[in-house]
Coordinates of C-alpha atoms in Angstrom, one line a residue:
X86 CA 24.1 102.7 3.2
X87 CA 26.0 103.1 6.6
X88 CA 27.6 100.1 8.4
X89 CA 27.8 100.1 12.1
X90 CA 28.9 97.4 14.8
X91 CA 26.5 97.7 17.9
X92 CA 26.9 95.8 21.1
X93 CA 23.9 93.8 22.1
X94 CA 23.1 93.4 25.7
X95 CA 21.1 90.6 27.2
X96 CA 21.9 87.5 24.6
X97 CA 22.2 84.2 26.4
X98 CA 22.1 81.6 23.7
X99 CA 22.2 81.1 19.9
X100 CA 18.5 81.4 19.7
X101 CA 18.8 84.8 21.2
X102 CA 21.2 86.0 18.5
X103 CA 18.7 84.5 16.0
X104 CA 15.9 86.6 17.7
X105 CA 17.9 89.8 17.5
X106 CA 18.9 89.4 14.0
X107 CA 15.5 88.4 12.8
X108 CA 13.8 91.6 14.4
X109 CA 16.5 93.9 13.1
X110 CA 16.2 92.2 9.7
X111 CA 12.3 93.0 9.7
X112 CA 12.9 96.9 10.2
X113 CA 12.5 99.2 7.4
X114 CA 15.7 100.7 6.4
X115 CA 18.0 97.9 7.4
X116 CA 19.7 96.4 4.4
X117 CA 21.5 93.5 6.3
X118 CA 22.1 92.7 10.0
X119 CA 24.2 89.9 11.3
X120 CA 24.3 89.1 15.1
X121 CA 27.2 87.3 16.7
X122 CA 26.4 85.7 19.9
X123 CA 30.0 85.0 20.8
X124 CA 31.2 88.7 20.4
X125 CA 27.6 90.1 21.6
X126 CA 27.5 92.4 18.5
X127 CA 25.2 93.1 15.7
X128 CA 26.9 94.2 12.3
X129 CA 24.2 96.3 10.8
X130 CA 24.1 97.9 7.2
X131 CA 21.2 100.6 7.2
X132 CA 20.0 103.6 5.4
X133 CA 20.4 106.4 8.1
X134 CA 17.7 108.4 6.3
X135 CA 15.2 105.7 7.0
X136 CA 16.1 104.4 10.4
X137 CA 18.3 105.4 13.3
X138 CA 20.2 103.4 15.9
X139 CA 17.9 104.7 18.6
X140 CA 15.0 103.4 16.7
X141 CA 16.7 100.1 16.3
X142 CA 17.5 100.2 20.0
X143 CA 13.5 100.8 20.8
X144 CA 12.5 97.7 18.8
X145 CA 14.9 95.5 20.3
X146 CA 14.2 96.4 23.9
X147 CA 10.5 95.3 23.0
X148 CA 11.8 91.7 22.8
X149 CA 13.8 91.7 25.8
X150 CA 17.2 92.7 24.7
X151 CA 19.0 96.0 24.3
X152 CA 21.6 97.8 22.1
X153 CA 24.4 100.0 23.3
X154 CA 24.2 102.9 20.9
X155 CA 26.1 105.3 23.2
X156 CA 29.2 106.1 21.6
X157 CA 30.8 107.1 24.9
X158 CA 29.8 103.6 26.5
X159 CA 32.5 101.2 25.4
X160 CA 31.7 97.4 24.8
X161 CA 34.3 96.9 27.5
X162 CA 32.4 98.9 30.1
X163 CA 29.1 97.2 29.3
X164 CA 30.7 93.7 29.6
X165 CA 32.4 94.6 33.0
X166 CA 29.1 95.9 34.3
X167 CA 27.1 92.9 33.2
X168 CA 30.0 90.6 34.5
X169 CA 29.8 92.2 38.0
X170 CA 25.9 91.9 38.0
X171 CA 26.1 88.1 36.9
X172 CA 28.7 87.6 39.6
X173 CA 26.5 88.8 42.4
X174 CA 23.7 86.6 41.2
X175 CA 26.1 83.6 41.0
X176 CA 27.3 84.0 44.6
X177 CA 23.8 84.6 46.0
X178 CA 22.5 81.6 44.1
X179 CA 25.2 79.4 45.5
X180 CA 24.3 80.6 49.0
X181 CA 20.6 79.5 48.5
X182 CA 21.8 76.4 46.8
X183 CA 24.0 75.4 49.8
X184 CA 21.1 76.1 52.2
X185 CA 18.5 74.2 50.1
X186 CA 20.9 71.1 49.6
X187 CA 21.7 71.2 53.4
X188 CA 18.1 70.9 54.4
X189 CA 17.2 68.4 51.7
X190 CA 20.0 66.0 52.5
X191 CA 19.2 66.3 56.3
X192 CA 22.7 68.0 57.0
X193 CA 20.6 70.7 58.8
X194 CA 17.6 69.6 60.5
X195 CA 14.8 72.1 60.7
X196 CA 11.1 72.1 61.5
X197 CA 8.8 72.5 58.4
X198 CA 11.6 71.7 56.2
X199 CA 9.6 71.8 53.0
X200 CA 8.1 75.2 53.8
X201 CA 11.6 76.5 54.7
X202 CA 13.0 75.2 51.2
X203 CA 9.9 76.8 49.5
X204 CA 11.0 80.3 50.9
X205 CA 14.5 79.8 50.0
X206 CA 13.8 78.7 46.5
X207 CA 11.3 81.5 46.0
X208 CA 13.9 84.0 46.9
X209 CA 16.3 82.5 44.5
X210 CA 13.8 82.6 41.6
X211 CA 12.8 86.4 42.5
X212 CA 16.4 87.6 42.6
X213 CA 18.7 85.2 40.7
X214 CA 16.3 83.9 38.3
X215 CA 14.3 87.0 37.6
X216 CA 16.1 87.7 34.2
X217 CA 15.1 84.3 32.9
X218 CA 11.4 84.8 33.6
X219 CA 11.2 88.5 32.3
X220 CA 13.0 87.7 29.1
X221 CA 11.1 84.6 28.5
X222 CA 7.8 86.6 28.9
X223 CA 8.8 89.2 26.7
X224 CA 9.8 86.8 24.0
X225 CA 6.6 84.7 24.2
X226 CA 4.5 88.1 23.6
X227 CA 6.4 88.3 20.2
X228 CA 6.0 84.6 19.5
X229 CA 9.7 83.8 20.2
X230 CA 11.6 81.3 22.3
X231 CA 15.2 81.1 23.7
X232 CA 17.3 79.6 26.4
X233 CA 15.6 81.7 29.0
X234 CA 12.2 80.0 27.9
X235 CA 13.7 76.6 28.8
X236 CA 15.0 77.6 32.2
X237 CA 12.0 79.6 33.2
X238 CA 9.7 76.6 32.3
X239 CA 12.0 74.1 33.9
X240 CA 12.5 75.9 37.0
X241 CA 8.9 77.2 37.3
X242 CA 7.6 73.6 36.9
X243 CA 9.9 72.3 39.4
X244 CA 9.0 75.0 41.9
X245 CA 5.3 74.6 41.5
X246 CA 5.2 70.9 41.5
X247 CA 7.1 71.1 44.8
X248 CA 4.9 73.6 46.2
X249 CA 1.6 71.6 45.5
X250 CA 3.4 68.5 47.1
X251 CA 4.4 70.5 50.2
X252 CA 0.8 71.6 51.0
X253 CA -1.2 68.6 49.3
X254 CA 1.3 65.9 48.7
X255 CA 0.1 63.5 51.2
X256 CA -3.5 64.2 50.6
X257 CA -3.2 63.8 46.9
X258 CA -0.4 61.2 46.4
X259 CA -0.3 59.4 50.0
X260 CA -3.9 58.7 49.9
X261 CA -3.2 56.6 46.6
X262 CA -0.3 54.9 47.9
X263 CA 2.2 56.8 45.8
X264 CA 5.5 58.1 47.3
X265 CA 6.0 61.8 46.9
X266 CA 8.9 64.3 47.4
X267 CA 9.6 68.0 46.8
X268 CA 12.2 69.2 44.3
X269 CA 13.0 72.8 45.5
X270 CA 16.8 71.6 45.5
X271 CA 16.4 71.1 41.7
X272 CA 14.8 74.4 41.2
X273 CA 17.5 76.2 42.8
X274 CA 20.4 74.2 41.5
X275 CA 19.0 74.6 37.9
X276 CA 19.3 78.3 38.1
X277 CA 22.6 78.2 40.2
X278 CA 24.5 75.8 37.5
X279 CA 23.0 77.7 34.5
X280 CA 24.3 81.2 36.0
X281 CA 27.6 79.5 37.0
X282 CA 27.8 78.1 33.3
X283 CA 27.3 81.6 31.9
X284 CA 30.0 83.1 34.3
X285 CA 32.4 80.5 33.2
X286 CA 31.4 81.4 29.6
X287 CA 32.0 84.9 29.9
X288 CA 35.4 84.4 31.5
X289 CA 36.6 82.0 28.9
X290 CA 35.2 84.3 26.2
X291 CA 37.3 87.2 27.2
X292 CA 40.2 85.1 25.9
X293 CA 38.5 84.8 22.4
X294 CA 38.4 88.7 22.2
X295 CA 41.9 89.4 23.5
X296 CA 43.3 90.3 20.0
X297 CA 40.9 93.0 19.5
X298 CA 41.5 94.2 23.0
X299 CA 45.3 94.2 22.4
X300 CA 44.6 96.2 19.2
X301 CA 42.4 98.6 21.2
X302 CA 45.2 99.1 23.9
X303 CA 47.8 100.3 21.2
X304 CA 46.6 103.8 21.0
X305 CA 47.7 106.1 24.0
X306 CA 44.8 107.9 26.0
X307 CA 46.4 111.3 26.0
X308 CA 48.8 113.4 23.7
X309 CA 51.2 116.1 24.2
X310 CA 50.7 119.2 22.3
X311 CA 53.7 121.1 20.9
X312 CA 53.1 123.8 23.6
X313 CA 53.8 121.1 26.1
X314 CA 50.2 120.7 27.2
X315 CA 49.0 117.2 27.9
X316 CA 45.5 116.6 26.5
X317 CA 43.0 113.6 26.4
X318 CA 43.3 112.1 22.9
X319 CA 39.5 112.6 22.2
X320 CA 39.9 116.4 22.5
X321 CA 42.5 116.5 19.6
X322 CA 41.6 118.6 16.3
X323 CA 42.9 118.1 12.7
X324 CA 45.8 120.6 12.4
X325 CA 46.9 120.3 16.0
X326 CA 50.7 120.0 16.2
X327 CA 51.8 117.0 18.5
X328 CA 55.2 116.2 20.1
X329 CA 56.2 112.7 20.6
X330 CA 59.5 111.6 22.3
X331 CA 61.5 108.4 22.6
X332 CA 59.4 105.5 24.2
X333 CA 56.1 107.1 23.5
X334 CA 53.3 106.1 21.2
X335 CA 52.1 108.2 18.2
X336 CA 48.4 109.1 19.4
X337 CA 47.0 109.8 16.0
X338 CA 48.0 109.8 12.1
X339 CA 49.6 112.7 10.7
X340 CA 52.7 114.3 8.8
X341 CA 56.1 115.0 10.4
X342 CA 56.8 118.8 10.3
X343 CA 59.9 118.6 12.6
X344 CA 62.3 115.9 13.9
X345 CA 65.6 115.1 15.6
X346 CA 66.7 111.8 13.9
X347 CA 63.4 109.9 14.7
X348 CA 63.2 106.2 14.2
X349 CA 59.8 104.5 14.8
X350 CA 58.7 100.8 15.3
X351 CA 55.8 100.4 12.9
X352 CA 55.7 96.7 13.2
X353 CA 52.0 96.6 14.1
X354 CA 51.2 98.1 10.8
X355 CA 54.1 96.8 8.4
X356 CA 55.0 93.5 10.2
X357 CA 58.6 94.9 9.9
X358 CA 60.7 94.3 12.8
X359 CA 63.3 97.1 12.1
X360 CA 62.5 100.5 13.1
X361 CA 62.0 102.8 10.3
X362 CA 63.9 106.2 10.0
X363 CA 61.4 109.0 9.2
X364 CA 61.9 112.4 7.4
X365 CA 60.0 115.8 7.5
X366 CA 57.0 115.1 5.4
X367 CA 56.5 111.6 6.1
X368 CA 53.5 110.0 7.6
X369 CA 53.2 108.4 11.2
X370 CA 50.5 106.3 12.4
X371 CA 48.7 105.9 15.8
X372 CA 49.6 103.1 17.9
X373 CA 53.3 103.0 16.6
X374 CA 56.2 103.6 18.9
X375 CA 58.9 106.1 18.9
X376 CA 62.1 104.3 19.5
X377 CA 64.8 107.1 19.2
X378 CA 65.0 110.8 18.9
X379 CA 61.8 113.0 18.8
X380 CA 59.5 114.7 16.4
X381 CA 56.5 116.9 16.0
X382 CA 53.8 116.2 13.6
X383 CA 50.5 117.7 12.3
X384 CA 47.4 115.8 13.2
X385 CA 45.5 114.7 10.1
X386 CA 43.6 111.7 10.8
X387 CA 41.9 111.5 14.4
X388 CA 39.5 109.2 16.2
X389 CA 37.8 106.9 13.9
X390 CA 39.9 107.9 10.9
X391 CA 43.1 106.6 11.9
X392 CA 44.8 103.7 10.3
X393 CA 44.5 101.9 13.6
X394 CA 41.0 102.5 14.2
X395 CA 40.3 101.0 10.6
X396 CA 42.2 98.0 11.4
X397 CA 40.2 97.7 14.6
X398 CA 36.9 98.2 12.7
X399 CA 38.0 95.7 10.1
X400 CA 38.8 93.0 12.7
X401 CA 35.6 93.6 14.5
X402 CA 33.5 93.4 11.5
X403 CA 35.3 90.2 10.6
X404 CA 34.8 88.6 14.1
X405 CA 31.0 89.7 13.8
X406 CA 30.6 88.2 10.3
X407 CA 29.0 84.7 9.9
X408 CA 30.8 81.8 8.1
X409 CA 28.4 79.9 5.7
X410 CA 28.2 77.1 8.1
X411 CA 26.9 79.5 11.0
X412 CA 24.0 80.2 8.8
X413 CA 22.9 76.6 8.9
X414 CA 23.3 76.5 12.6
X415 CA 21.1 79.7 13.1
X416 CA 18.3 77.9 11.2
X417 CA 18.5 75.0 13.6
X418 CA 18.6 77.3 16.5
X419 CA 15.5 78.9 15.4
X420 CA 13.5 75.6 15.5
X421 CA 15.6 74.1 18.3
X422 CA 13.9 75.5 21.4
X423 CA 10.2 74.9 20.2
X424 CA 11.2 71.3 19.2
X425 CA 12.8 70.8 22.7
X426 CA 9.5 72.0 24.4
X427 CA 7.6 69.5 22.2
X428 CA 9.9 66.8 23.3
X429 CA 9.4 67.6 26.8
X430 CA 5.8 67.7 26.6
X431 CA 5.9 64.2 24.8
X432 CA 8.3 62.9 27.4
X433 CA 5.8 63.9 30.1
X434 CA 2.6 62.4 28.3
X435 CA 4.6 59.1 27.6
X436 CA 5.6 58.4 31.1
X437 CA 2.1 59.4 32.4
X438 CA 0.5 56.8 29.9
X439 CA 3.0 54.1 30.5
X440 CA 2.8 54.1 34.3
X441 CA -0.3 56.1 35.3
X442 CA -0.6 58.2 38.2
X443 CA 2.2 56.4 39.9
X444 CA 4.8 57.6 37.5
X445 CA 3.4 61.2 37.4
X446 CA 6.2 62.5 39.6
X447 CA 8.8 60.7 37.3
X448 CA 7.0 62.3 34.2
X449 CA 7.4 65.7 35.7
X450 CA 11.2 65.3 36.5
X451 CA 12.0 63.6 33.1
X452 CA 10.2 66.6 31.3
X453 CA 12.1 69.0 33.3
X454 CA 15.5 67.4 32.8
X455 CA 14.9 67.5 28.9
X456 CA 14.2 71.4 29.1
X457 CA 17.3 71.9 31.0
X458 CA 19.8 69.7 29.3
X459 CA 18.8 71.0 25.8
X460 CA 20.0 74.5 26.1
X461 CA 21.5 75.4 22.7
X462 CA 24.3 77.6 24.0
X463 CA 27.1 75.2 23.0
X464 CA 25.6 75.2 19.4
X465 CA 25.5 78.9 19.3
X466 CA 29.2 79.3 20.5
X467 CA 30.7 76.6 18.3
X468 CA 31.3 78.7 15.2
X469 CA 31.5 82.4 16.4
X470 CA 34.2 81.7 19.2
X471 CA 36.6 79.9 16.9
X472 CA 36.2 82.5 14.2
X473 CA 36.8 85.3 16.8
X474 CA 40.1 83.6 17.9
X475 CA 41.2 82.5 14.4
X476 CA 40.6 86.0 12.9
X477 CA 42.4 87.5 16.1
X478 CA 45.3 85.2 15.8
X479 CA 45.6 86.2 12.1
X480 CA 45.6 89.9 13.0
X481 CA 48.4 89.3 15.5
X482 CA 50.4 88.0 12.4
X483 CA 49.5 91.2 10.4
X484 CA 46.9 89.2 8.3
X485 CA 43.8 91.3 8.2
X486 CA 40.7 89.0 7.1
X487 CA 37.6 91.1 6.1
X488 CA 34.9 88.3 6.8
X489 CA 34.3 84.9 8.0
X490 CA 33.4 83.6 4.5
X491 CA 37.0 84.6 3.3
X492 CA 38.5 82.8 6.5
X493 CA 36.4 79.6 5.5
X494 CA 37.4 79.8 1.8
X495 CA 41.1 80.3 1.8
X496 CA 41.7 76.7 3.0
X497 CA 40.3 75.6 -0.4
X498 CA 42.4 77.4 -2.8
X499 CA 44.5 75.3 -5.4
X500 CA 45.5 78.2 -7.7
X501 CA 47.1 81.5 -6.9
X502 CA 47.7 84.3 -9.2
X503 CA 50.2 87.0 -8.0
X504 CA 51.2 90.3 -9.5
X505 CA 54.8 91.2 -9.9
X506 CA 55.7 94.9 -9.5
X507 CA 55.0 96.0 -5.9
X508 CA 53.6 92.6 -4.9
X509 CA 56.2 90.0 -5.7
X510 CA 59.2 92.6 -6.2
X511 CA 60.1 96.1 -4.8
X512 CA 60.4 98.5 -7.7
X513 CA 63.5 101.1 -7.6
X514 CA 61.6 104.2 -8.1
X515 CA 65.1 106.0 -8.8
X516 CA 65.6 104.2 -12.1
X517 CA 63.4 104.3 -15.2
X518 CA 65.7 102.5 -17.6
X519 CA 64.3 99.5 -19.2
X520 CA 67.2 97.2 -19.4
X521 CA 67.6 93.7 -21.1
X522 CA 70.6 92.3 -19.1
X523 CA 70.3 90.5 -15.7
X524 CA 72.6 93.4 -13.6
X525 CA 70.1 95.8 -15.2
X526 CA 67.0 93.8 -14.0
X527 CA 68.4 93.6 -10.6
X528 CA 68.7 97.4 -10.5
X529 CA 65.2 98.0 -11.8
X530 CA 63.7 96.0 -8.9
X531 CA 64.3 93.8 -6.0
X532 CA 62.7 90.4 -5.1
X533 CA 60.9 90.7 -1.5
X534 CA 62.5 89.2 1.3
X535 CA 61.1 85.6 1.8
X536 CA 59.2 85.5 -1.5
X537 CA 60.8 82.7 -2.8
X538 CA 60.2 80.8 0.5
X539 CA 56.5 81.8 0.4
X540 CA 56.0 80.6 -3.4
X541 CA 57.9 77.2 -2.5
X542 CA 55.6 76.7 0.7
X543 CA 52.5 77.3 -1.5
X544 CA 53.5 74.9 -4.4
X545 CA 54.5 72.2 -1.7
X546 CA 50.8 72.5 -0.6
X547 CA 49.6 71.5 -4.0
X548 CA 48.8 75.3 -5.0
X549 CA 49.7 76.2 -8.5
X550 CA 51.2 79.9 -8.5
X551 CA 50.9 82.0 -11.8
X552 CA 52.6 85.3 -11.9
X553 CA 51.2 88.0 -14.1
X554 CA 52.6 91.4 -15.0
X555 CA 52.4 94.1 -17.7
X556 CA 56.2 94.2 -17.9
X557 CA 58.2 92.8 -20.8
X558 CA 58.7 89.1 -21.3
X559 CA 62.6 88.9 -20.4
X560 CA 61.8 90.7 -17.0
X561 CA 58.8 88.6 -16.2
X562 CA 60.8 85.3 -16.9
X563 CA 63.7 86.5 -14.9
X564 CA 61.7 87.3 -11.8
X565 CA 59.5 84.2 -12.0
X566 CA 62.7 82.1 -12.2
X567 CA 64.1 84.1 -9.1
X568 CA 60.8 83.5 -7.1
X569 CA 60.6 79.8 -8.2
X570 CA 57.4 80.2 -10.0
X571 CA 56.8 77.8 -12.9
X572 CA 53.8 79.7 -14.7
X573 CA 54.1 83.2 -15.8
X574 CA 52.6 85.6 -18.2
X575 CA 53.8 89.0 -19.4
X576 CA 52.5 92.1 -21.0
X577 CA 49.1 91.5 -19.7
X578 CA 46.3 94.2 -19.2
X579 CA 44.0 94.2 -16.2
X580 CA 41.3 92.3 -18.3
X581 CA 44.0 89.5 -19.1
X582 CA 44.4 89.1 -15.3
X583 CA 40.6 88.7 -14.8
X584 CA 40.4 86.3 -17.8
X585 CA 43.0 84.1 -16.3
X586 CA 41.0 83.9 -13.0
X587 CA 37.6 83.0 -14.9
X588 CA 39.6 80.4 -16.9
X589 CA 40.8 78.8 -13.9
X590 CA 37.4 78.9 -12.2
X591 CA 35.9 77.3 -15.3
X592 CA 38.3 74.4 -14.8
X593 CA 36.8 73.8 -11.4
X594 CA 39.7 75.6 -9.5
X595 CA 39.4 77.8 -6.3
X596 CA 41.5 80.9 -7.1
X597 CA 43.3 83.3 -5.1
X598 CA 44.4 86.7 -6.5
X599 CA 47.3 88.7 -4.8
X600 CA 47.8 92.3 -6.0
X601 CA 48.4 95.8 -4.8
X602 CA 47.4 98.2 -7.6
X603 CA 44.2 99.4 -9.4
X604 CA 45.2 97.3 -12.3
X605 CA 44.6 94.4 -10.2
X606 CA 41.1 95.2 -8.9
X607 CA 39.3 93.5 -11.7
X608 CA 41.0 90.2 -10.8
X609 CA 40.7 90.6 -7.2
X610 CA 37.0 91.1 -7.5
X611 CA 36.6 88.1 -9.6
X612 CA 38.6 85.8 -7.4
X613 CA 37.3 83.2 -5.0
X614 CA 39.7 84.8 -2.5
X615 CA 41.2 88.3 -3.0
X616 CA 44.4 89.2 -1.2
X617 CA 45.7 92.7 -1.3
X618 CA 49.2 94.2 0.0
X619 CA 48.8 96.7 3.0
X620 CA 51.0 99.1 1.1
X621 CA 49.1 99.1 -2.0
X622 CA 46.3 101.2 -3.2
X623 CA 43.1 101.9 -1.2
X624 CA 41.1 100.5 -3.9
X625 CA 42.9 97.3 -4.1
X626 CA 42.4 97.0 -0.2
X627 CA 38.7 98.0 -0.4
X628 CA 38.0 95.1 -3.0
X629 CA 40.2 92.5 -1.1
X630 CA 38.8 90.2 1.4
X631 CA 42.3 89.6 3.0
X632 CA 45.0 92.4 3.6
X633 CA 48.6 91.5 4.3
X634 CA 50.3 94.2 6.4
X635 CA 53.8 94.9 5.5
X636 CA 55.8 93.0 2.7
X637 CA 56.3 89.5 3.9
X638 CA 54.5 87.0 1.6
X639 CA 54.9 84.3 3.9
X640 CA 51.8 85.7 5.4
X641 CA 50.0 83.9 2.7
X642 CA 50.7 80.4 3.6
X643 CA 50.1 81.5 7.3
X644 CA 46.5 82.6 6.3
X645 CA 46.0 79.3 4.5
X646 CA 47.2 77.2 7.8
X647 CA 44.9 79.6 10.0
X648 CA 41.8 79.1 8.0
X649 CA 42.4 75.2 8.0
X650 CA 43.0 75.1 11.9
X651 CA 40.0 77.4 12.5
X652 CA 37.7 75.4 10.2
X653 CA 38.9 72.3 11.7
X654 CA 38.1 73.7 15.2
X655 CA 34.5 74.8 14.1
X656 CA 33.7 71.2 13.1
X657 CA 35.1 70.0 16.3
X658 CA 32.7 72.4 18.3
X659 CA 29.8 71.6 16.0
X660 CA 30.3 67.8 16.4
X661 CA 30.3 68.0 20.2
X662 CA 27.5 70.5 20.3
X663 CA 25.3 68.3 18.3
X664 CA 26.4 64.8 19.6
X665 CA 25.8 66.2 23.3
X666 CA 22.2 66.9 22.5
X667 CA 21.7 63.7 20.4
X668 CA 22.9 61.7 23.3
X669 CA 21.9 63.7 26.6
X670 CA 18.2 64.4 25.5
X671 CA 17.2 60.7 25.5
X672 CA 19.3 60.1 28.7
X673 CA 17.2 63.1 30.3
X674 CA 14.0 61.9 29.0
X675 CA 14.5 58.6 31.1
X676 CA 15.4 56.0 28.4
X677 CA 17.7 54.1 30.5
X678 CA 15.0 53.9 33.1
X679 CA 12.5 52.4 30.5
X680 CA 15.0 49.6 29.9
X681 CA 15.4 48.5 33.5
X682 CA 18.2 50.8 34.7
X683 CA 17.7 52.5 38.1
X684 CA 19.3 55.7 37.0
X685 CA 18.5 58.8 34.9
X686 CA 19.9 62.3 34.4
X687 CA 18.0 64.5 37.1
X688 CA 17.4 68.2 36.6
X689 CA 20.3 69.1 38.7
X690 CA 22.7 67.1 36.9
X691 CA 21.3 68.2 33.5
X692 CA 21.9 71.8 34.5
X693 CA 25.6 70.9 35.2
X694 CA 26.1 69.0 32.0
X695 CA 24.6 71.9 30.0
X696 CA 27.0 74.2 31.5
X697 CA 29.9 72.1 31.0
X698 CA 29.0 71.6 27.2
X699 CA 29.1 75.4 26.6
X700 CA 32.4 75.9 28.5
X701 CA 33.9 73.1 26.7
X702 CA 33.3 74.6 23.3
X703 CA 34.8 77.9 24.4
X704 CA 38.0 76.2 25.8
X705 CA 38.3 74.1 22.6
X706 CA 38.1 77.5 20.6
X707 CA 40.9 78.9 22.8
X708 CA 43.2 76.1 21.8
X709 CA 43.9 77.9 18.6
X710 CA 45.7 80.6 20.6
X711 CA 48.4 78.0 21.4
X712 CA 48.9 77.0 17.7
X713 CA 51.7 78.8 16.0

């Protein structure tokens, strides 16, 4: 199986993401696909022997969307192009809206006002509203619906009803003594407000992806070969010898072959603020910064194989994954649009039955308002935007979270098992003496900086900490006391660590395991949340859901705090997204009017409120960036 993150083009709401995800999962050869509306990406696990990205693209195009499978075309370029096109439509639609409103409100007096507004509204539908109608039709042919369906139906009904009134209003309504109007302004303003809301969403969502863009910006675009030639980084080959001077960034991963007292700032990988002195034969990593001296190194990992590229890929996949709560929202989104269509039809029929022909214009407007106000954008953005900001914020603190499930689960842990050597302490590789006295124990290894502070913080939060080690009892007891850990076990085997995880889970505890070695992988795999140290073995990091880059164990309580704040924001977003629809749909349907009030939410205001709800959810998620 191969795993790939692919940009999805053309999604406008949660139902869109659900449609693309459902279609991808229906294709032979795809094991699992998850689509993230906020990041506009699909994380696809597939068998390349059975299906290719090109075949996926062809299937998705059929239902009105597209996949950016061209490796040379970055997601950033696609976003910029889409944003420019959207901006043109917004500006044009506002021009049409101002003209129609000026005529409708009689700020500008023209002959044949209704006919002039008809022409302007038609131009707006054809140019600015075309994507809504095209996408809605494509989806309809496949038995699917989304926000475009609601917009196309509401603007279409408003336009057709107004066109009918323009030519036959007096003949049909006037002859019956019923007052009539045209609603071309509503048709135009619905599209204008929806497009404006999407534009504001896109601007706000750029902030949710700022962390991944910052990571992408760490790698330089060019590299200097040892011959002095400056070349694009994409042309580098394994084995090339590259020169780097003070103030420059390391372009790819490799091994130092020559150096003049080089010190490198590796804080973006290790989290350590002090630059590291490097010797010949040591590794250097893409994106790190040469602080002093100069060096030459042989390129070994290039392109997608560098550590920086792997970190970016891990963060992207985590941001594109789904928290358990999001799966519930997706199920709601799948039935939400058809339900809204049904409510709209019922609204129309009820008003018609209550008031007869005299209430027919009111029935049409109420039905249109329901279609507009119930767009599920806010619902679709509630979870993924918060996850993108939360996971990005964690990455900035050198906490790499593998998926949304891990982020949601970290906040629930009440027991933590931690390995000693290499995780809690730094071993002295120069000494092999097994001492029994405390001077001798101090020489064998060193407690990591801030380790006691981290363990104290965890225990103050009500989390029981257990230290496990294969070391001798006196050594384990000594380091447990130094770290402030009350529970410890010595002379343990890998199976013993897993057994403790299972025992605590059987007691109803939510268990996190922290380790760095192969002997920790059994327990890491069994734990509710698995945490690996960034300088540990590859197998430990592969198994772990969370990787702490560097040696600072304070990142563990930081990860718990990030989880609590992110999940809290998700709950706030979902509350407002659902309460918005619960309150606004009855108002749009004309419930106040039924009880004697002389007002209701018109289609124009419905579109403005819908846009506001989506933007407010994104802005609430962005508040996470301000939290330390």
